[in-house]
PDB file of C-alpha atoms and ligand atoms in Angstrom:
ATOM      1  CA  MET A 383       8.334   5.953   8.363  1.00  0.00           C
ATOM      2  CA  ARG A 384       5.801   3.031   8.049  1.00  0.00           C
ATOM      3  CA  THR A 385       6.369  -0.622   8.707  1.00  0.00           C
ATOM      4  CA  VAL A 386       5.242  -2.524   5.667  1.00  0.00           C
ATOM      5  CA  TYR A 387       4.867  -6.527   5.357  1.00  0.00           C
ATOM      6  CA  VAL A 388       6.670  -8.310   2.585  1.00  0.00           C
ATOM      7  CA  ASN A 389       6.832 -11.962   2.223  1.00  0.00           C
ATOM      8  CA  GLY A 390       7.036 -12.742   6.001  1.00  0.00           C
ATOM      9  CA  GLU A 391       9.195  -9.734   6.928  1.00  0.00           C
ATOM     10  CA  TYR A 392       8.325  -6.454   8.580  1.00  0.00           C
ATOM     11  CA  VAL A 393      10.470  -3.690   7.124  1.00  0.00           C
ATOM     12  CA  PRO A 394      10.535   0.141   7.017  1.00  0.00           C
ATOM     13  CA  GLU A 395       8.653   1.164   3.745  1.00  0.00           C
ATOM     14  CA  ASP A 396      11.897   2.363   2.052  1.00  0.00           C
ATOM     15  CA  GLN A 397      13.248  -1.220   2.281  1.00  0.00           C
ATOM     16  CA  ALA A 398      10.243  -3.067   0.994  1.00  0.00           C
ATOM     17  CA  LYS A 399      11.061  -4.633  -2.242  1.00  0.00           C
ATOM     18  CA  ILE A 400       9.671  -7.170  -4.730  1.00  0.00           C
ATOM     19  CA  SER A 401      11.112  -8.599  -7.978  1.00  0.00           C
ATOM     20  CA  VAL A 402      10.691  -7.138 -11.291  1.00  0.00           C
ATOM     21  CA  PHE A 403       9.599 -10.591 -12.374  1.00  0.00           C
ATOM     22  CA  ASP A 404       6.812 -10.519 -10.092  1.00  0.00           C
ATOM     23  CA  ARG A 405       3.468 -11.503 -12.082  1.00  0.00           C
ATOM     24  CA  GLY A 406       1.667  -8.762 -10.315  1.00  0.00           C
ATOM     25  CA  PHE A 407       4.074  -6.218 -12.057  1.00  0.00           C
ATOM     26  CA  LEU A 408       4.200  -7.876 -15.387  1.00  0.00           C
ATOM     27  CA  PHE A 409       0.557  -9.146 -15.820  1.00  0.00           C
ATOM     28  CA  ALA A 410      -1.727  -7.490 -12.996  1.00  0.00           C
ATOM     29  CA  ASP A 411      -1.752 -11.289 -11.768  1.00  0.00           C
ATOM     30  CA  GLY A 412      -2.799 -10.411  -8.433  1.00  0.00           C
ATOM     31  CA  VAL A 413      -5.624  -9.683  -6.065  1.00  0.00           C
ATOM     32  CA  TYR A 414      -6.116  -7.351  -3.211  1.00  0.00           C
ATOM     33  CA  GLU A 415      -8.272  -6.379  -0.213  1.00  0.00           C
ATOM     34  CA  VAL A 416      -8.856  -3.072   1.699  1.00  0.00           C
ATOM     35  CA  THR A 417     -10.004  -3.425   5.289  1.00  0.00           C
ATOM     36  CA  SER A 418     -10.771  -0.246   7.066  1.00  0.00           C
ATOM     37  CA  VAL A 419      -9.626   0.429  10.609  1.00  0.00           C
ATOM     38  CA  LEU A 420     -11.753   2.311  13.041  1.00  0.00           C
ATOM     39  CA  ASP A 421     -10.923   2.725  16.799  1.00  0.00           C
ATOM     40  CA  GLY A 422      -7.685   0.753  16.036  1.00  0.00           C
ATOM     41  CA  LYS A 423      -9.776  -2.242  14.999  1.00  0.00           C
ATOM     42  CA  LEU A 424     -10.564  -3.953  11.825  1.00  0.00           C
ATOM     43  CA  ILE A 425     -13.870  -3.673  10.188  1.00  0.00           C
ATOM     44  CA  ASP A 426     -15.389  -6.918   8.793  1.00  0.00           C
ATOM     45  CA  PHE A 427     -12.106  -8.870   8.676  1.00  0.00           C
ATOM     46  CA  ALA A 428     -13.957 -11.991   8.193  1.00  0.00           C
ATOM     47  CA  GLY A 429     -15.779 -10.919   5.013  1.00  0.00           C
ATOM     48  CA  HIS A 430     -12.563  -9.480   3.396  1.00  0.00           C
ATOM     49  CA  VAL A 431     -10.595 -12.750   4.031  1.00  0.00           C
ATOM     50  CA  ALA A 432     -13.661 -14.881   2.554  1.00  0.00           C
ATOM     51  CA  ARG A 433     -13.622 -12.784  -0.468  1.00  0.00           C
ATOM     52  CA  LEU A 434      -9.715 -13.077  -0.905  1.00  0.00           C
ATOM     53  CA  LYS A 435     -10.076 -16.684  -0.610  1.00  0.00           C
ATOM     54  CA  ARG A 436     -12.548 -16.646  -3.447  1.00  0.00           C
ATOM     55  CA  SER A 437     -10.570 -14.444  -5.633  1.00  0.00           C
ATOM     56  CA  LEU A 438      -7.561 -16.707  -5.207  1.00  0.00           C
ATOM     57  CA  ALA A 439      -9.540 -19.896  -6.096  1.00  0.00           C
ATOM     58  CA  GLU A 440     -11.093 -18.302  -9.153  1.00  0.00           C
ATOM     59  CA  LEU A 441      -7.480 -17.636 -10.447  1.00  0.00           C
ATOM     60  CA  GLU A 442      -6.164 -20.965  -9.310  1.00  0.00           C
ATOM     61  CA  MET A 443      -3.667 -18.991  -7.089  1.00  0.00           C
ATOM     62  CA  ASP A 444      -2.142 -20.444  -3.924  1.00  0.00           C
ATOM     63  CA  ALA A 445      -2.934 -18.851  -0.550  1.00  0.00           C
ATOM     64  CA  PRO A 446       0.231 -17.234   0.977  1.00  0.00           C
ATOM     65  CA  CYS A 447      -0.770 -18.337   4.494  1.00  0.00           C
ATOM     66  CA  ASP A 448      -3.694 -19.094   6.689  1.00  0.00           C
ATOM     67  CA  GLU A 449      -6.345 -16.876   8.080  1.00  0.00           C
ATOM     68  CA  ALA A 450      -4.855 -16.777  11.563  1.00  0.00           C
ATOM     69  CA  GLU A 451      -1.603 -15.552  10.323  1.00  0.00           C
ATOM     70  CA  LEU A 452      -3.252 -12.900   7.913  1.00  0.00           C
ATOM     71  CA  LEU A 453      -5.209 -11.457  11.133  1.00  0.00           C
ATOM     72  CA  ALA A 454      -1.884 -11.520  12.976  1.00  0.00           C
ATOM     73  CA  ILE A 455      -0.167  -9.523  10.376  1.00  0.00           C
ATOM     74  CA  HIS A 456      -2.990  -6.922  10.020  1.00  0.00           C
ATOM     75  CA  LYS A 457      -2.996  -6.355  13.708  1.00  0.00           C
ATOM     76  CA  ARG A 458       0.790  -5.984  14.068  1.00  0.00           C
ATOM     77  CA  LEU A 459       0.862  -3.423  11.088  1.00  0.00           C
ATOM     78  CA  VAL A 460      -2.158  -1.493  12.989  1.00  0.00           C
ATOM     79  CA  ALA A 461      -0.338  -1.580  16.251  1.00  0.00           C
ATOM     80  CA  GLU A 462       3.278  -0.824  14.984  1.00  0.00           C
ATOM     81  CA  ASN A 463       2.049   2.046  12.702  1.00  0.00           C
ATOM     82  CA  GLY A 464      -0.515   3.269  15.339  1.00  0.00           C
ATOM     83  CA  ILE A 465      -3.443   3.468  13.037  1.00  0.00           C
ATOM     84  CA  GLU A 466      -6.457   4.692  14.720  1.00  0.00           C
ATOM     85  CA  GLU A 467      -8.443   5.449  11.700  1.00  0.00           C
ATOM     86  CA  GLY A 468      -7.509   4.322   8.279  1.00  0.00           C
ATOM     87  CA  LEU A 469      -7.183   1.021   6.373  1.00  0.00           C
ATOM     88  CA  VAL A 470      -4.886  -1.835   5.632  1.00  0.00           C
ATOM     89  CA  TYR A 471      -4.085  -2.826   2.098  1.00  0.00           C
ATOM     90  CA  LEU A 472      -3.304  -6.416   1.140  1.00  0.00           C
ATOM     91  CA  GLN A 473      -1.943  -7.880  -2.227  1.00  0.00           C
ATOM     92  CA  VAL A 474      -1.196 -11.254  -3.134  1.00  0.00           C
ATOM     93  CA  THR A 475       0.223 -12.021  -6.401  1.00  0.00           C
ATOM     94  CA  ARG A 476       1.109 -15.377  -8.222  1.00  0.00           C
ATOM     95  CA  GLY A 477       4.698 -14.499  -7.335  1.00  0.00           C
ATOM     96  CA  ALA A 478       7.925 -14.193  -9.498  1.00  0.00           C
ATOM     97  CA  ALA A 479       8.650 -16.330 -12.566  1.00  0.00           C
ATOM     98  CA  ASP A 480      10.330 -15.813 -16.019  1.00  0.00           C
ATOM     99  CA  ARG A 481       7.918 -13.901 -18.208  1.00  0.00           C
ATOM    100  CA  ASP A 482       5.385 -16.167 -19.765  1.00  0.00           C
ATOM    101  CA  PHE A 483       1.453 -15.864 -20.161  1.00  0.00           C
ATOM    102  CA  ALA A 484       0.803 -19.310 -18.941  1.00  0.00           C
ATOM    103  CA  TYR A 485       0.828 -19.684 -15.205  1.00  0.00           C
ATOM    104  CA  PRO A 486       4.117 -20.972 -13.867  1.00  0.00           C
ATOM    105  CA  GLU A 487       4.035 -24.639 -12.596  1.00  0.00           C
ATOM    106  CA  ALA A 488       5.488 -23.598  -9.350  1.00  0.00           C
ATOM    107  CA  ALA A 489       5.818 -20.021  -7.797  1.00  0.00           C
ATOM    108  CA  THR A 490       5.509 -18.770  -4.255  1.00  0.00           C
ATOM    109  CA  PRO A 491       2.839 -16.214  -4.048  1.00  0.00           C
ATOM    110  CA  THR A 492       4.016 -12.684  -3.023  1.00  0.00           C
ATOM    111  CA  LEU A 493       2.196 -11.168  -0.059  1.00  0.00           C
ATOM    112  CA  VAL A 494       2.374  -7.456   0.579  1.00  0.00           C
ATOM    113  CA  LEU A 495       0.518  -5.433   3.315  1.00  0.00           C
ATOM    114  CA  PHE A 496       0.702  -1.699   4.247  1.00  0.00           C
ATOM    115  CA  THR A 497      -1.351   0.706   6.322  1.00  0.00           C
ATOM    116  CA  GLN A 498      -2.747   4.117   5.454  1.00  0.00           C
ATOM    117  CA  SER A 499      -3.679   6.423   8.162  1.00  0.00           C
ATOM    118  CA  LYS A 500      -6.656   8.435   7.498  1.00  0.00           C
ATOM    119  CA  PRO A 501      -7.679  10.444  10.473  1.00  0.00           C
ATOM    120  CA  GLY A 502     -11.303  11.636  10.336  1.00  0.00           C
ATOM    121  CA  LEU A 503     -12.318   8.677   8.158  1.00  0.00           C
ATOM    122  CA  ALA A 504     -15.646   8.031   9.766  1.00  0.00           C
ATOM    123  CA  ASP A 505     -16.362  11.847   9.996  1.00  0.00           C
ATOM    124  CA  ALA A 506     -15.743  12.461   6.447  1.00  0.00           C
ATOM    125  CA  PRO A 507     -17.022  15.965   5.431  1.00  0.00           C
ATOM    126  CA  ALA A 508     -18.324  14.497   2.031  1.00  0.00           C
ATOM    127  CA  ALA A 509     -20.851  12.336   3.948  1.00  0.00           C
ATOM    128  CA  LYS A 510     -22.675  15.588   5.208  1.00  0.00           C
ATOM    129  CA  THR A 511     -22.776  17.328   1.733  1.00  0.00           C
ATOM    130  CA  GLY A 512     -22.925  14.148  -0.513  1.00  0.00           C
ATOM    131  CA  ILE A 513     -20.942  13.745  -3.624  1.00  0.00           C
ATOM    132  CA  LYS A 514     -21.558  14.447  -7.352  1.00  0.00           C
ATOM    133  CA  VAL A 515     -21.050  11.564  -9.866  1.00  0.00           C
ATOM    134  CA  ILE A 516     -20.972  11.216 -13.673  1.00  0.00           C
ATOM    135  CA  SER A 517     -21.738   8.297 -15.737  1.00  0.00           C
ATOM    136  CA  ILE A 518     -19.161   6.731 -18.221  1.00  0.00           C
ATOM    137  CA  PRO A 519     -19.090   3.555 -20.246  1.00  0.00           C
ATOM    138  CA  ASP A 520     -18.108   0.384 -18.376  1.00  0.00           C
ATOM    139  CA  ARG A 521     -14.962  -0.621 -20.255  1.00  0.00           C
ATOM    140  CA  ARG A 522     -13.423  -3.142 -17.715  1.00  0.00           C
ATOM    141  CA  TRP A 523     -12.917  -6.786 -18.406  1.00  0.00           C
ATOM    142  CA  GLY A 524     -15.560  -9.284 -17.677  1.00  0.00           C
ATOM    143  CA  ARG A 525     -14.735 -10.840 -14.308  1.00  0.00           C
ATOM    144  CA  ARG A 526     -15.324  -7.852 -11.915  1.00  0.00           C
ATOM    145  CA  ASP A 527     -16.329 -10.325  -9.301  1.00  0.00           C
ATOM    146  CA  ILE A 528     -12.682 -11.082  -8.762  1.00  0.00           C
ATOM    147  CA  LYS A 529     -10.912  -8.296  -6.960  1.00  0.00           C
ATOM    148  CA  THR A 530      -7.814  -8.019  -9.239  1.00  0.00           C
ATOM    149  CA  VAL A 531      -5.284  -5.222  -9.235  1.00  0.00           C
ATOM    150  CA  GLN A 532      -5.992  -4.178 -12.850  1.00  0.00           C
ATOM    151  CA  LEU A 533      -7.473  -0.857 -11.848  1.00  0.00           C
ATOM    152  CA  LEU A 534      -6.477   1.255 -14.840  1.00  0.00           C
ATOM    153  CA  TYR A 535     -10.022   1.933 -16.192  1.00  0.00           C
ATOM    154  CA  PRO A 536     -11.290   2.643 -12.815  1.00  0.00           C
ATOM    155  CA  SER A 537      -8.324   5.132 -12.537  1.00  0.00           C
ATOM    156  CA  MET A 538      -9.218   6.561 -15.969  1.00  0.00           C
ATOM    157  CA  GLY A 539     -12.814   6.893 -14.625  1.00  0.00           C
ATOM    158  CA  LYS A 540     -11.806   8.924 -11.565  1.00  0.00           C
ATOM    159  CA  MET A 541      -9.775  11.319 -13.743  1.00  0.00           C
ATOM    160  CA  MET A 542     -12.834  11.802 -16.124  1.00  0.00           C
ATOM    161  CA  ALA A 543     -14.983  12.532 -13.017  1.00  0.00           C
ATOM    162  CA  LYS A 544     -12.342  14.923 -11.666  1.00  0.00           C
ATOM    163  CA  ALA A 545     -12.177  16.656 -15.112  1.00  0.00           C
ATOM    164  CA  ALA A 546     -16.010  17.081 -14.832  1.00  0.00           C
ATOM    165  CA  GLY A 547     -15.928  18.682 -11.339  1.00  0.00           C
ATOM    166  CA  ALA A 548     -17.472  15.365  -9.746  1.00  0.00           C
ATOM    167  CA  ALA A 549     -15.984  13.033  -7.230  1.00  0.00           C
ATOM    168  CA  ASP A 550     -16.630   9.736  -9.025  1.00  0.00           C
ATOM    169  CA  ALA A 551     -18.116   7.964 -11.953  1.00  0.00           C
ATOM    170  CA  TRP A 552     -20.819   5.302 -12.259  1.00  0.00           C
ATOM    171  CA  MET A 553     -20.335   2.804 -14.977  1.00  0.00           C
ATOM    172  CA  VAL A 554     -22.829   1.753 -17.513  1.00  0.00           C
ATOM    173  CA  GLU A 555     -23.147  -1.339 -19.514  1.00  0.00           C
ATOM    174  CA  ASP A 556     -25.964  -2.383 -21.792  1.00  0.00           C
ATOM    175  CA  GLY A 557     -27.917   0.550 -20.741  1.00  0.00           C
ATOM    176  CA  ALA A 558     -27.647  -0.246 -16.929  1.00  0.00           C
ATOM    177  CA  VAL A 559     -25.525   0.943 -14.113  1.00  0.00           C
ATOM    178  CA  THR A 560     -22.949  -1.617 -13.057  1.00  0.00           C
ATOM    179  CA  GLU A 561     -21.330  -0.105 -10.074  1.00  0.00           C
ATOM    180  CA  GLY A 562     -18.826   3.010  -9.173  1.00  0.00           C
ATOM    181  CA  THR A 563     -15.257   2.994 -10.049  1.00  0.00           C
ATOM    182  CA  SER A 564     -14.257   1.822  -6.453  1.00  0.00           C
ATOM    183  CA  ASN A 565     -17.850   1.390  -4.908  1.00  0.00           C
ATOM    184  CA  ASN A 566     -21.269  -0.253  -5.232  1.00  0.00           C
ATOM    185  CA  ALA A 567     -24.007   1.942  -6.335  1.00  0.00           C
ATOM    186  CA  TYR A 568     -27.682   2.311  -4.928  1.00  0.00           C
ATOM    187  CA  ILE A 569     -30.976   4.218  -5.399  1.00  0.00           C
ATOM    188  CA  VAL A 570     -33.679   4.652  -3.093  1.00  0.00           C
ATOM    189  CA  LYS A 571     -37.411   4.991  -3.912  1.00  0.00           C
ATOM    190  CA  GLY A 572     -39.747   5.509  -0.987  1.00  0.00           C
ATOM    191  CA  ASN A 573     -38.810   2.813   1.419  1.00  0.00           C
ATOM    192  CA  THR A 574     -37.087   0.640  -1.120  1.00  0.00           C
ATOM    193  CA  ILE A 575     -33.228   0.441  -1.678  1.00  0.00           C
ATOM    194  CA  ILE A 576     -32.293  -0.798  -5.125  1.00  0.00           C
ATOM    195  CA  THR A 577     -28.783  -2.082  -6.113  1.00  0.00           C
ATOM    196  CA  ARG A 578     -27.657  -4.225  -8.966  1.00  0.00           C
ATOM    197  CA  HIS A 579     -27.824  -7.956  -8.481  1.00  0.00           C
ATOM    198  CA  LEU A 580     -24.596  -9.945  -7.968  1.00  0.00           C
ATOM    199  CA  GLY A 581     -22.941 -11.575 -10.828  1.00  0.00           C
ATOM    200  CA  GLU A 582     -19.603 -11.528 -12.717  1.00  0.00           C
ATOM    201  CA  GLU A 583     -20.506  -7.792 -13.882  1.00  0.00           C
ATOM    202  CA  ILE A 584     -19.799  -6.308 -10.344  1.00  0.00           C
ATOM    203  CA  LEU A 585     -17.554  -6.571  -7.244  1.00  0.00           C
ATOM    204  CA  HIS A 586     -19.408  -8.320  -4.513  1.00  0.00           C
ATOM    205  CA  GLY A 587     -18.817  -5.732  -2.144  1.00  0.00           C
ATOM    206  CA  ILE A 588     -18.320  -6.541   1.560  1.00  0.00           C
ATOM    207  CA  THR A 589     -20.011  -3.509   2.800  1.00  0.00           C
ATOM    208  CA  ARG A 590     -22.841  -4.135   0.272  1.00  0.00           C
ATOM    209  CA  ALA A 591     -23.357  -7.392   1.888  1.00  0.00           C
ATOM    210  CA  ALA A 592     -23.401  -5.816   5.479  1.00  0.00           C
ATOM    211  CA  VAL A 593     -25.497  -2.870   4.410  1.00  0.00           C
ATOM    212  CA  LEU A 594     -28.128  -4.978   2.789  1.00  0.00           C
ATOM    213  CA  ARG A 595     -28.495  -7.233   5.807  1.00  0.00           C
ATOM    214  CA  MET A 596     -28.691  -4.121   7.989  1.00  0.00           C
ATOM    215  CA  ALA A 597     -31.247  -2.554   5.822  1.00  0.00           C
ATOM    216  CA  SER A 598     -33.460  -5.774   5.954  1.00  0.00           C
ATOM    217  CA  GLU A 599     -33.062  -5.873   9.726  1.00  0.00           C
ATOM    218  CA  ALA A 600     -34.109  -2.218   9.898  1.00  0.00           C
ATOM    219  CA  GLN A 601     -37.458  -3.183   8.027  1.00  0.00           C
ATOM    220  CA  MET A 602     -36.364  -1.570   4.748  1.00  0.00           C
ATOM    221  CA  LYS A 603     -37.140  -3.101   1.503  1.00  0.00           C
ATOM    222  CA  VAL A 604     -34.264  -4.217  -0.717  1.00  0.00           C
ATOM    223  CA  GLU A 605     -34.395  -4.872  -4.442  1.00  0.00           C
ATOM    224  CA  GLU A 606     -31.356  -6.368  -6.112  1.00  0.00           C
ATOM    225  CA  ARG A 607     -31.834  -5.549  -9.846  1.00  0.00           C
ATOM    226  CA  ALA A 608     -30.220  -3.440 -12.457  1.00  0.00           C
ATOM    227  CA  PHE A 609     -31.269   0.174 -12.897  1.00  0.00           C
ATOM    228  CA  THR A 610     -30.665   2.996 -15.335  1.00  0.00           C
ATOM    229  CA  ILE A 611     -29.038   6.569 -15.120  1.00  0.00           C
ATOM    230  CA  GLU A 612     -32.507   7.759 -16.012  1.00  0.00           C
ATOM    231  CA  GLU A 613     -34.003   5.980 -13.195  1.00  0.00           C
ATOM    232  CA  ALA A 614     -31.458   6.977 -10.773  1.00  0.00           C
ATOM    233  CA  GLN A 615     -31.740  10.614 -11.680  1.00  0.00           C
ATOM    234  CA  GLN A 616     -35.575  10.603 -10.763  1.00  0.00           C
ATOM    235  CA  ALA A 617     -34.907   8.535  -7.523  1.00  0.00           C
ATOM    236  CA  ASP A 618     -35.483  10.029  -3.904  1.00  0.00           C
ATOM    237  CA  GLU A 619     -31.853   9.297  -2.976  1.00  0.00           C
ATOM    238  CA  ALA A 620     -28.737   7.780  -4.334  1.00  0.00           C
ATOM    239  CA  PHE A 621     -25.639   6.476  -2.413  1.00  0.00           C
ATOM    240  CA  VAL A 622     -22.498   4.309  -2.839  1.00  0.00           C
ATOM    241  CA  THR A 623     -20.736   1.844  -0.336  1.00  0.00           C
ATOM    242  CA  SER A 624     -17.161   0.621   0.039  1.00  0.00           C
ATOM    243  CA  ALA A 625     -14.916  -0.403   2.797  1.00  0.00           C
ATOM    244  CA  SER A 626     -13.127   2.922   2.896  1.00  0.00           C
ATOM    245  CA  THR A 627     -16.058   5.249   2.533  1.00  0.00           C
ATOM    246  CA  PHE A 628     -18.651   3.290   4.322  1.00  0.00           C
ATOM    247  CA  VAL A 629     -22.058   4.689   3.118  1.00  0.00           C
ATOM    248  CA  MET A 630     -21.648   7.785   0.937  1.00  0.00           C
ATOM    249  CA  PRO A 631     -24.631   9.791  -0.289  1.00  0.00           C
ATOM    250  CA  VAL A 632     -24.777  10.768  -4.040  1.00  0.00           C
ATOM    251  CA  VAL A 633     -26.672  14.153  -4.619  1.00  0.00           C
ATOM    252  CA  ASP A 634     -25.964  14.789  -8.304  1.00  0.00           C
ATOM    253  CA  ILE A 635     -25.666  12.419 -11.342  1.00  0.00           C
ATOM    254  CA  ASP A 636     -24.673  13.843 -14.602  1.00  0.00           C
ATOM    255  CA  GLY A 637     -25.751  17.276 -13.433  1.00  0.00           C
ATOM    256  CA  ALA A 638     -29.289  16.328 -12.225  1.00  0.00           C
ATOM    257  CA  GLN A 639     -29.977  16.825  -8.631  1.00  0.00           C
ATOM    258  CA  ILE A 640     -31.108  13.843  -6.607  1.00  0.00           C
ATOM    259  CA  GLY A 641     -34.105  14.389  -4.326  1.00  0.00           C
ATOM    260  CA  THR A 642     -33.506  17.680  -2.347  1.00  0.00           C
ATOM    261  CA  GLY A 643     -29.880  17.820  -3.417  1.00  0.00           C
ATOM    262  CA  ALA A 644     -28.739  17.022   0.284  1.00  0.00           C
ATOM    263  CA  PRO A 645     -27.921  13.601   1.695  1.00  0.00           C
ATOM    264  CA  GLY A 646     -31.300  11.645   2.196  1.00  0.00           C
ATOM    265  CA  PRO A 647     -32.573  10.093   5.517  1.00  0.00           C
ATOM    266  CA  VAL A 648     -32.108   6.557   4.111  1.00  0.00           C
ATOM    267  CA  ALA A 649     -28.468   7.034   3.333  1.00  0.00           C
ATOM    268  CA  GLN A 650     -27.794   8.788   6.406  1.00  0.00           C
ATOM    269  CA  ARG A 651     -29.492   6.193   8.632  1.00  0.00           C
ATOM    270  CA  LEU A 652     -27.773   3.379   7.066  1.00  0.00           C
ATOM    271  CA  ARG A 653     -24.337   5.193   7.363  1.00  0.00           C
ATOM    272  CA  GLU A 654     -24.998   5.578  11.089  1.00  0.00           C
ATOM    273  CA  ILE A 655     -26.111   1.895  11.380  1.00  0.00           C
ATOM    274  CA  TYR A 656     -23.388   0.635   9.519  1.00  0.00           C
ATOM    275  CA  LEU A 657     -20.788   2.532  11.443  1.00  0.00           C
ATOM    276  CA  ASP A 658     -22.311   1.656  14.780  1.00  0.00           C
ATOM    277  CA  GLU A 659     -22.808  -2.113  14.190  1.00  0.00           C
ATOM    278  CA  SER A 660     -19.278  -2.437  12.327  1.00  0.00           C
ATOM    279  CA  ARG A 661     -17.434  -0.789  15.370  1.00  0.00           C
ATOM    280  CA  LYS A 662     -19.228  -3.158  17.786  1.00  0.00           C
ATOM    281  CA  LYS A 663     -18.062  -6.361  15.816  1.00  0.00           C
ATOM    282  CA  ALA A 664     -14.567  -4.898  14.861  1.00  0.00           C
ATOM    283  CA  VAL A 665     -11.551  -7.101  15.806  1.00  0.00           C
TER     284      VAL A 665
HETATM  285  N1  PMP B 764     -16.930  -2.074  -6.456  1.00  0.00           N
HETATM  286  C1  PMP B 764     -15.634  -1.800  -6.878  1.00  0.00           C
HETATM  287  C2  PMP B 764     -15.291  -1.840  -8.352  1.00  0.00           C
HETATM  288  C3  PMP B 764     -14.498  -1.663  -5.915  1.00  0.00           C
HETATM  289  O1  PMP B 764     -13.432  -1.333  -6.328  1.00  0.00           O
HETATM  290  C4  PMP B 764     -14.987  -1.726  -4.535  1.00  0.00           C
HETATM  291  C5  PMP B 764     -13.952  -1.335  -3.640  1.00  0.00           C
HETATM  292  N2  PMP B 764     -12.858  -1.990  -3.595  1.00  0.00           N
HETATM  293  C6  PMP B 764     -16.392  -1.970  -4.303  1.00  0.00           C
HETATM  294  C7  PMP B 764     -17.279  -2.174  -5.083  1.00  0.00           C
HETATM  295  C8  PMP B 764     -16.719  -1.984  -2.782  1.00  0.00           C
HETATM  296  O2  PMP B 764     -16.235  -3.246  -2.212  1.00  0.00           O
HETATM  297  P1  PMP B 764     -16.107  -3.199  -0.582  1.00  0.00           P
HETATM  298  O3  PMP B 764     -17.324  -2.758  -0.090  1.00  0.00           O
HETATM  299  O4  PMP B 764     -15.734  -4.619  -0.333  1.00  0.00           O
HETATM  300  O5  PMP B 764     -15.029  -2.236  -0.426  1.00  0.00           O
END
């Protein structure tokens, strides 16, 4: 049984409870972060905390505690639950209040953290074969840059992918790819990595920021702009990034084989660099 953190307490998972009036439950009025764990250490913790602060600020939500305390909670859960490879999930909601659309004048934020053990995370078999994706319309709300817990459409997208025999879906809006259901999307043409520019249309991936920086340091060219599914199908390579899948090659989009149909050299190299560098800086 795991130890879970709920509002200041470390409790066995079957004793972790929050109010039925919690606004996270009633309105999806909450934000979250997922930080991966490798070698028992947190990957890019500073990046995740910075984005959490931004999400909270955009929603005028109070921070549940300071950064040092958040780090201490993460570390204690990783240690107590013996996580070598896996992740820490963190969620902050506006808290419990009588049901009303307007934000309550005073509510104490709810803070919940739990771990998931995922042995073999860094050595995922899918990274060796690459994954298939399908395209679907992007039907999410307009503030995707805020990492809210309203994940129903991404969930529907994963189910559509599953039904089509694919691992994930790339979402398309106004003719251009926004991102994957739970990751940022990239294509590679020659020595150039192309990924959608930042804005309210996509989540500002912590892995995206790290991978683009490492790509530039490795003398690869980076272009931040929108691209279409047709352009992606004709690219040399495609891949996605996220905190829990790192860099994952994409080898098929809507049934069209990408490049040779096997993970390409750029995606493979970026995965290696990302894992190496991140491990060195893990806390
Ligand atoms: N886009 C979406 C929609 C996501 O849900 C995620 C992962 N939470 C990402 C991108 C990747 O972000 P990160 O690299 O910070 O995990």
